[in-house]
Each structure stands twice: as structure tokens, then as C-alpha cells.
Short mmCIF file of C-alpha atoms in Angstrom, two decimals:
data_model
loop_
_atom_site.label_atom_id
_atom_site.label_comp_id
_atom_site.label_asym_id
_atom_site.label_seq_id
_atom_site.Cartn_x
_atom_site.Cartn_y
_atom_site.Cartn_z
CA VAL A 1 -24.10 173.27 8.64
CA ALA A 2 -26.54 175.10 6.43
CA THR A 3 -25.21 177.22 3.60
CA VAL A 4 -26.89 179.22 0.89
CA ALA A 5 -26.43 177.39 -2.39
CA ALA A 6 -24.54 179.70 -4.75
CA ALA A 7 -25.74 178.07 -7.98
CA ALA A 8 -29.31 177.49 -6.83
CA PRO A 9 -32.09 179.55 -8.34
CA ILE A 10 -33.05 182.47 -6.15
CA HIS A 11 -36.54 182.30 -4.75
CA VAL A 12 -37.99 185.69 -3.95
CA GLY A 13 -37.69 186.24 -0.20
CA ARG A 14 -36.59 182.63 0.51
CA PRO A 15 -33.05 181.50 -0.36
CA MET A 16 -32.61 177.79 -1.01
CA LEU A 17 -30.57 176.07 1.71
CA THR A 18 -28.48 172.92 1.46
CA THR A 19 -26.65 170.93 4.12
CA GLY A 20 -23.29 171.33 2.39
CA PHE A 21 -22.89 167.55 2.10
CA LEU A 22 -25.04 164.47 1.61
CA ASP A 23 -26.71 165.99 -1.43
CA GLY A 24 -26.56 162.66 -3.29
CA THR A 25 -24.41 163.86 -6.19
CA HIS A 26 -21.22 162.22 -4.86
CA PRO A 27 -22.20 159.16 -2.77
CA ILE A 28 -18.62 158.13 -1.89
CA VAL A 29 -17.69 161.65 -0.81
CA ASP A 30 -20.96 161.96 1.12
CA ALA A 31 -20.32 158.66 2.94
CA TYR A 32 -16.76 159.70 3.81
CA GLU A 33 -17.90 163.12 5.04
CA LEU A 34 -20.53 161.51 7.24
CA LYS A 35 -17.95 159.06 8.65
CA VAL A 36 -15.51 161.88 9.48
CA ARG A 37 -18.19 163.97 11.18
CA LEU A 38 -19.49 161.00 13.20
CA GLU A 39 -15.96 160.08 14.34
CA HIS A 40 -15.42 163.67 15.44
CA MET A 41 -18.68 163.70 17.40
CA LEU A 42 -17.86 160.36 19.05
CA GLY A 43 -14.44 161.70 20.06
CA CYS A 44 -16.08 164.75 21.63
CA LEU A 45 -18.52 162.53 23.51
CA ARG A 46 -15.66 160.41 24.89
CA VAL A 47 -13.94 163.54 26.19
CA LEU A 48 -17.16 164.74 27.81
CA GLN A 49 -17.80 161.32 29.35
CA GLY A 50 -14.30 161.25 30.83
CA ALA A 51 -14.65 164.78 32.19
CA ALA A 52 -17.96 163.90 33.83
CA THR A 53 -16.36 161.05 35.78
CA ALA A 54 -13.18 162.88 36.77
CA ALA A 55 -12.67 163.28 40.49
CA ALA A 56 -9.99 165.32 42.20
CA PRO A 57 -6.65 163.56 42.55
CA THR A 58 -5.70 162.41 46.06
CA ARG A 59 -3.46 164.91 47.82
CA ILE A 60 -0.45 163.07 49.31
CA GLU A 61 1.51 166.15 50.43
CA PRO A 62 1.19 169.83 49.66
CA ARG A 63 1.74 170.10 45.87
CA LEU A 64 1.94 166.29 45.46
CA PHE A 65 -1.06 164.39 44.07
CA LEU A 66 -1.79 160.79 43.09
CA SER A 67 -4.47 160.02 40.52
CA GLY A 68 -5.83 157.49 38.09
CA ALA A 69 -5.92 157.73 34.32
CA VAL A 70 -9.15 159.73 34.05
CA GLU A 71 -7.98 162.45 36.41
CA ALA A 72 -4.52 162.56 34.80
CA ALA A 73 -6.15 163.10 31.39
CA SER A 74 -8.26 166.02 32.70
CA LEU A 75 -5.81 168.77 31.87
CA HIS A 76 -8.22 171.51 32.95
CA LEU A 77 -8.40 169.87 36.42
CA LEU A 78 -4.61 169.62 36.64
CA ARG A 79 -4.28 173.30 35.70
CA HIS A 80 -6.89 174.22 38.31
CA LEU A 81 -4.78 172.42 40.94
CA ALA A 82 -1.64 174.24 39.67
CA VAL A 83 0.05 170.96 38.70
CA SER A 84 3.24 171.66 36.76
CA HIS A 85 4.98 168.24 36.61
CA ILE A 86 3.50 164.84 35.76
CA LEU A 87 5.09 161.45 36.43
CA ASN A 88 3.31 158.93 34.20
CA ALA A 89 3.87 155.42 35.62
CA THR A 90 2.15 153.56 32.77
CA ASP A 91 3.39 151.96 29.61
CA ASP A 92 0.31 152.73 27.52
CA LEU A 93 -1.57 155.88 28.54
CA LEU A 94 -1.16 159.03 26.48
CA GLN A 95 0.77 161.96 27.87
CA PRO A 96 -0.09 165.62 27.44
CA ALA A 97 1.22 167.03 24.19
CA ASP A 98 4.17 169.40 24.10
CA GLY A 99 2.91 172.91 24.56
CA GLU A 100 0.21 171.98 27.08
CA GLY A 101 2.30 173.54 29.86
CA PHE A 102 3.38 170.44 31.81
CA LYS A 103 6.80 168.87 32.34
CA VAL A 104 6.23 165.13 31.85
CA MET A 105 8.30 162.04 32.65
CA ARG A 106 7.27 158.45 31.97
CA VAL A 107 8.32 155.40 33.98
CA ALA A 108 6.86 152.58 31.91
CA LEU A 109 5.28 150.14 34.37
CA ARG A 110 2.66 147.52 33.60
CA ASP A 111 -0.39 147.23 35.86
CA VAL A 112 0.29 143.61 36.88
CA GLU A 113 1.26 142.06 40.23
CA GLU A 114 4.55 140.63 38.97
CA GLU A 115 5.85 144.06 37.81
CA ASP A 116 9.21 144.81 39.42
CA ILE A 117 9.14 148.45 40.54
CA MET A 118 12.57 148.43 42.25
#
């Protein structure tokens, strides 16, 4: 993010630009700012990677779908399919946040052969 430095001397016709951080005057703050921005970018890349591999859920019946974790996390895909209710049968995957427009129920099952589902 480039910003015009308020306290910088004005050069005729060419304002002095700074990056807004990493100016070297506060090394600990600069390192923390860089860490926060990199974590944010990595989070965005993970979302994009997941969206790129999302396939359509398997249609079992009209208005009833079965999917894996990637598809279930693709809220835009679920909205496109007019999904309104989600049954999460995992004990560890995140659920959509309140306010995302889905009614969610969790049945905490582990993905192991000896899991009793009855």
C-alpha cells in the first residue's frame, strides 16, 4: 500500500511515497506487520486452492446432496445449489458461521472403521 508521506519534504511535481510499513524505524513493529500480512495472504491462498478443487456434491435425491469436506466448505457452491440445511457428520471440520444463511446440525463421527454409527 503506497501512501503519500505527510511529514516528508515536498518535491516539486513528485510527492515522496512510502510503503506505510517496513521503513526501518520500528523493526519489531515492521516484523509483526509483515507477519500479519503474510498470514492473511496465505489464508487467502488456501481459500482459493480449496475453491479450485471443489467439485459439485453428489446428488442423492432431489434437494439431497452428499459431499466431502472441500465441497461442504464452498459456501458459494452450496448457495448456488440452493442448499439450506447442512448435516455435518464430522467431529473436527468447521461449520458455517451463524449468519451465513444455513441451518446446521453436527453428528460428531470419527472417520475410522470402528466408529459406531448406529
